[in-house]
Amino acid sequence: MTPTNSRSILALLRIEGAAAFAAGLAGYSMLADGWLMLVLFALVPDLAIIGYLSGLRTGTRLYNLAHTYAAPALLGAVGVWTLHSLLPLACIWVAHIGLDRALGYGPKSGTSFSVTHLGRIGRAA
């Protein structure tokens, strides 16, 4: 893969993240009354970083689990199936992941917190 192709792919992945962020916010605005829940829960997926206290392997697994679209999709499906109001939370979660991806953050590599599927982040970049 040439560097130009690589940059194009990274740009597409960031655009995809921005689209997920917008979709999550749109879904939330249609399902919730007010923005308080969004403010309270927007950064909850980042609490998975606590897993790094148990080491790189555990931290990477927990962080990546909290930052994959499968997790909020499952939460949304459970909400629909059980008729509970979990869908706004699932939308917040999708928006969080989408914003992370749009900003260049993503699933972490098992080698370092600063290496994601979108490349290096932070000072390592």
mmCIF file of C-alpha atoms in Angstrom:
data_model
loop_
_atom_site.group_PDB
_atom_site.id
_atom_site.type_symbol
_atom_site.label_atom_id
_atom_site.label_comp_id
_atom_site.label_asym_id
_atom_site.label_seq_id
_atom_site.Cartn_x
_atom_site.Cartn_y
_atom_site.Cartn_z
ATOM 1 C CA MET A 1 0.000 0.000 0.000
ATOM 2 C CA THR A 2 1.380 3.385 -0.958
ATOM 3 C CA PRO A 3 1.376 6.278 1.506
ATOM 4 C CA THR A 4 -1.270 8.063 -0.603
ATOM 5 C CA ASN A 5 -3.606 5.072 -0.388
ATOM 6 C CA SER A 6 -2.931 4.832 3.327
ATOM 7 C CA ARG A 7 -3.851 8.500 3.855
ATOM 8 C CA SER A 8 -7.024 8.020 1.809
ATOM 9 C CA ILE A 9 -8.044 5.039 3.911
ATOM 10 C CA LEU A 10 -7.356 6.933 7.133
ATOM 11 C CA ALA A 11 -9.436 9.853 5.855
ATOM 12 C CA LEU A 12 -12.315 7.508 5.034
ATOM 13 C CA LEU A 13 -12.132 5.918 8.489
ATOM 14 C CA ARG A 14 -12.239 9.356 10.102
ATOM 15 C CA ILE A 15 -15.215 10.373 7.939
ATOM 16 C CA GLU A 16 -16.928 7.136 8.938
ATOM 17 C CA GLY A 17 -16.324 8.041 12.590
ATOM 18 C CA ALA A 18 -17.791 11.503 12.058
ATOM 19 C CA ALA A 19 -20.853 9.931 10.436
ATOM 20 C CA ALA A 20 -21.305 7.570 13.395
ATOM 21 C CA PHE A 21 -20.950 10.534 15.774
ATOM 22 C CA ALA A 22 -23.641 12.448 13.879
ATOM 23 C CA ALA A 23 -25.928 9.401 13.735
ATOM 24 C CA GLY A 24 -25.498 8.765 17.452
ATOM 25 C CA LEU A 25 -26.356 12.372 18.301
ATOM 26 C CA ALA A 26 -29.320 12.366 15.934
ATOM 27 C CA GLY A 27 -30.646 9.139 17.407
ATOM 28 C CA TYR A 28 -30.165 10.436 20.916
ATOM 29 C CA SER A 29 -31.954 13.707 20.152
ATOM 30 C CA MET A 30 -34.961 11.782 18.806
ATOM 31 C CA LEU A 31 -35.120 9.339 21.735
ATOM 32 C CA ALA A 32 -34.266 11.418 24.800
ATOM 33 C CA ASP A 33 -35.777 14.395 26.552
ATOM 34 C CA GLY A 34 -32.996 16.912 27.001
ATOM 35 C CA TRP A 35 -29.234 16.644 26.948
ATOM 36 C CA LEU A 36 -28.518 15.830 30.598
ATOM 37 C CA MET A 37 -28.100 12.103 30.001
ATOM 38 C CA LEU A 38 -25.665 12.822 27.165
ATOM 39 C CA VAL A 39 -23.577 15.086 29.374
ATOM 40 C CA LEU A 40 -23.559 12.536 32.202
ATOM 41 C CA PHE A 41 -22.702 9.483 30.099
ATOM 42 C CA ALA A 42 -20.614 10.829 27.204
ATOM 43 C CA LEU A 43 -17.265 9.825 28.689
ATOM 44 C CA VAL A 44 -18.327 6.611 30.445
ATOM 45 C CA PRO A 45 -16.706 4.350 27.789
ATOM 46 C CA ASP A 46 -13.358 5.946 28.626
ATOM 47 C CA LEU A 47 -13.577 4.502 32.139
ATOM 48 C CA ALA A 48 -12.355 1.292 30.510
ATOM 49 C CA ILE A 49 -8.906 2.864 30.649
ATOM 50 C CA ILE A 50 -8.860 1.761 34.289
ATOM 51 C CA GLY A 51 -8.150 -1.728 32.941
ATOM 52 C CA TYR A 52 -4.617 -0.572 32.169
ATOM 53 C CA LEU A 53 -3.951 -0.622 35.922
ATOM 54 C CA SER A 54 -4.005 -4.421 35.567
ATOM 55 C CA GLY A 55 -1.518 -4.342 32.715
ATOM 56 C CA LEU A 56 -1.314 -3.674 29.001
ATOM 57 C CA ARG A 57 -3.078 -6.854 27.904
ATOM 58 C CA THR A 58 -6.092 -6.430 30.205
ATOM 59 C CA GLY A 59 -6.277 -2.692 29.556
ATOM 60 C CA THR A 60 -6.184 -3.156 25.797
ATOM 61 C CA ARG A 61 -8.945 -5.759 25.890
ATOM 62 C CA LEU A 62 -11.247 -3.719 28.117
ATOM 63 C CA TYR A 63 -10.622 -0.476 26.255
ATOM 64 C CA ASN A 64 -11.206 -2.091 22.861
ATOM 65 C CA LEU A 65 -14.350 -3.834 24.099
ATOM 66 C CA ALA A 66 -15.726 -0.475 25.267
ATOM 67 C CA HIS A 67 -14.766 1.144 21.953
ATOM 68 C CA THR A 68 -16.263 -1.223 19.411
ATOM 69 C CA TYR A 69 -19.621 -0.606 17.782
ATOM 70 C CA ALA A 70 -20.717 -4.147 18.640
ATOM 71 C CA ALA A 71 -21.101 -3.241 22.324
ATOM 72 C CA PRO A 72 -23.610 -0.378 21.908
ATOM 73 C CA ALA A 73 -25.393 -2.365 19.188
ATOM 74 C CA LEU A 74 -25.868 -5.183 21.690
ATOM 75 C CA LEU A 75 -27.068 -2.713 24.331
ATOM 76 C CA GLY A 76 -29.554 -1.271 21.845
ATOM 77 C CA ALA A 77 -30.792 -4.731 20.873
ATOM 78 C CA VAL A 78 -31.297 -5.652 24.525
ATOM 79 C CA GLY A 79 -33.181 -2.390 24.990
ATOM 80 C CA VAL A 80 -35.498 -3.158 22.104
ATOM 81 C CA TRP A 81 -35.979 -6.769 23.174
ATOM 82 C CA THR A 82 -36.728 -5.954 26.806
ATOM 83 C CA LEU A 83 -38.603 -2.718 26.037
ATOM 84 C CA HIS A 84 -36.281 -0.767 28.345
ATOM 85 C CA SER A 85 -35.079 2.742 27.560
ATOM 86 C CA LEU A 86 -31.520 1.704 26.735
ATOM 87 C CA LEU A 87 -31.539 3.106 23.211
ATOM 88 C CA PRO A 88 -30.501 6.654 24.199
ATOM 89 C CA LEU A 89 -27.521 5.175 26.071
ATOM 90 C CA ALA A 90 -26.609 3.097 23.019
ATOM 91 C CA CYS A 91 -26.756 6.259 20.891
ATOM 92 C CA ILE A 92 -24.470 8.096 23.320
ATOM 93 C CA TRP A 93 -22.041 5.187 23.154
ATOM 94 C CA VAL A 94 -22.060 5.165 19.337
ATOM 95 C CA ALA A 95 -21.520 8.936 19.301
ATOM 96 C CA HIS A 96 -18.584 8.577 21.707
ATOM 97 C CA ILE A 97 -16.900 5.921 19.582
ATOM 98 C CA GLY A 98 -17.582 7.881 16.399
ATOM 99 C CA LEU A 99 -16.050 11.058 17.803
ATOM 100 C CA ASP A 100 -12.986 9.119 18.968
ATOM 101 C CA ARG A 101 -12.543 7.653 15.494
ATOM 102 C CA ALA A 102 -13.097 11.012 13.784
ATOM 103 C CA LEU A 103 -10.339 12.480 15.981
ATOM 104 C CA GLY A 104 -7.955 9.656 15.102
ATOM 105 C CA TYR A 105 -8.421 7.439 18.121
ATOM 106 C CA GLY A 106 -9.491 3.863 17.797
ATOM 107 C CA PRO A 107 -8.950 0.338 19.027
ATOM 108 C CA LYS A 108 -5.615 0.065 20.772
ATOM 109 C CA SER A 109 -2.811 -2.251 19.793
ATOM 110 C CA GLY A 110 -1.508 -4.719 22.344
ATOM 111 C CA THR A 111 1.920 -3.101 22.133
ATOM 112 C CA SER A 112 1.153 0.425 23.336
ATOM 113 C CA PHE A 113 -1.784 2.636 24.291
ATOM 114 C CA SER A 114 -0.547 5.194 21.760
ATOM 115 C CA VAL A 115 -0.832 2.814 18.773
ATOM 116 C CA THR A 116 -4.330 2.460 17.286
ATOM 117 C CA HIS A 117 -5.771 1.025 14.078
ATOM 118 C CA LEU A 118 -5.559 4.582 12.733
ATOM 119 C CA GLY A 119 -1.862 4.932 13.539
ATOM 120 C CA ARG A 120 0.070 6.543 16.364
ATOM 121 C CA ILE A 121 -1.589 9.100 18.625
ATOM 122 C CA GLY A 122 -0.349 11.617 21.153
ATOM 123 C CA ARG A 123 3.333 12.399 21.513
ATOM 124 C CA ALA A 124 4.200 9.122 19.757
ATOM 125 C CA ALA A 125 2.727 10.553 16.538
#
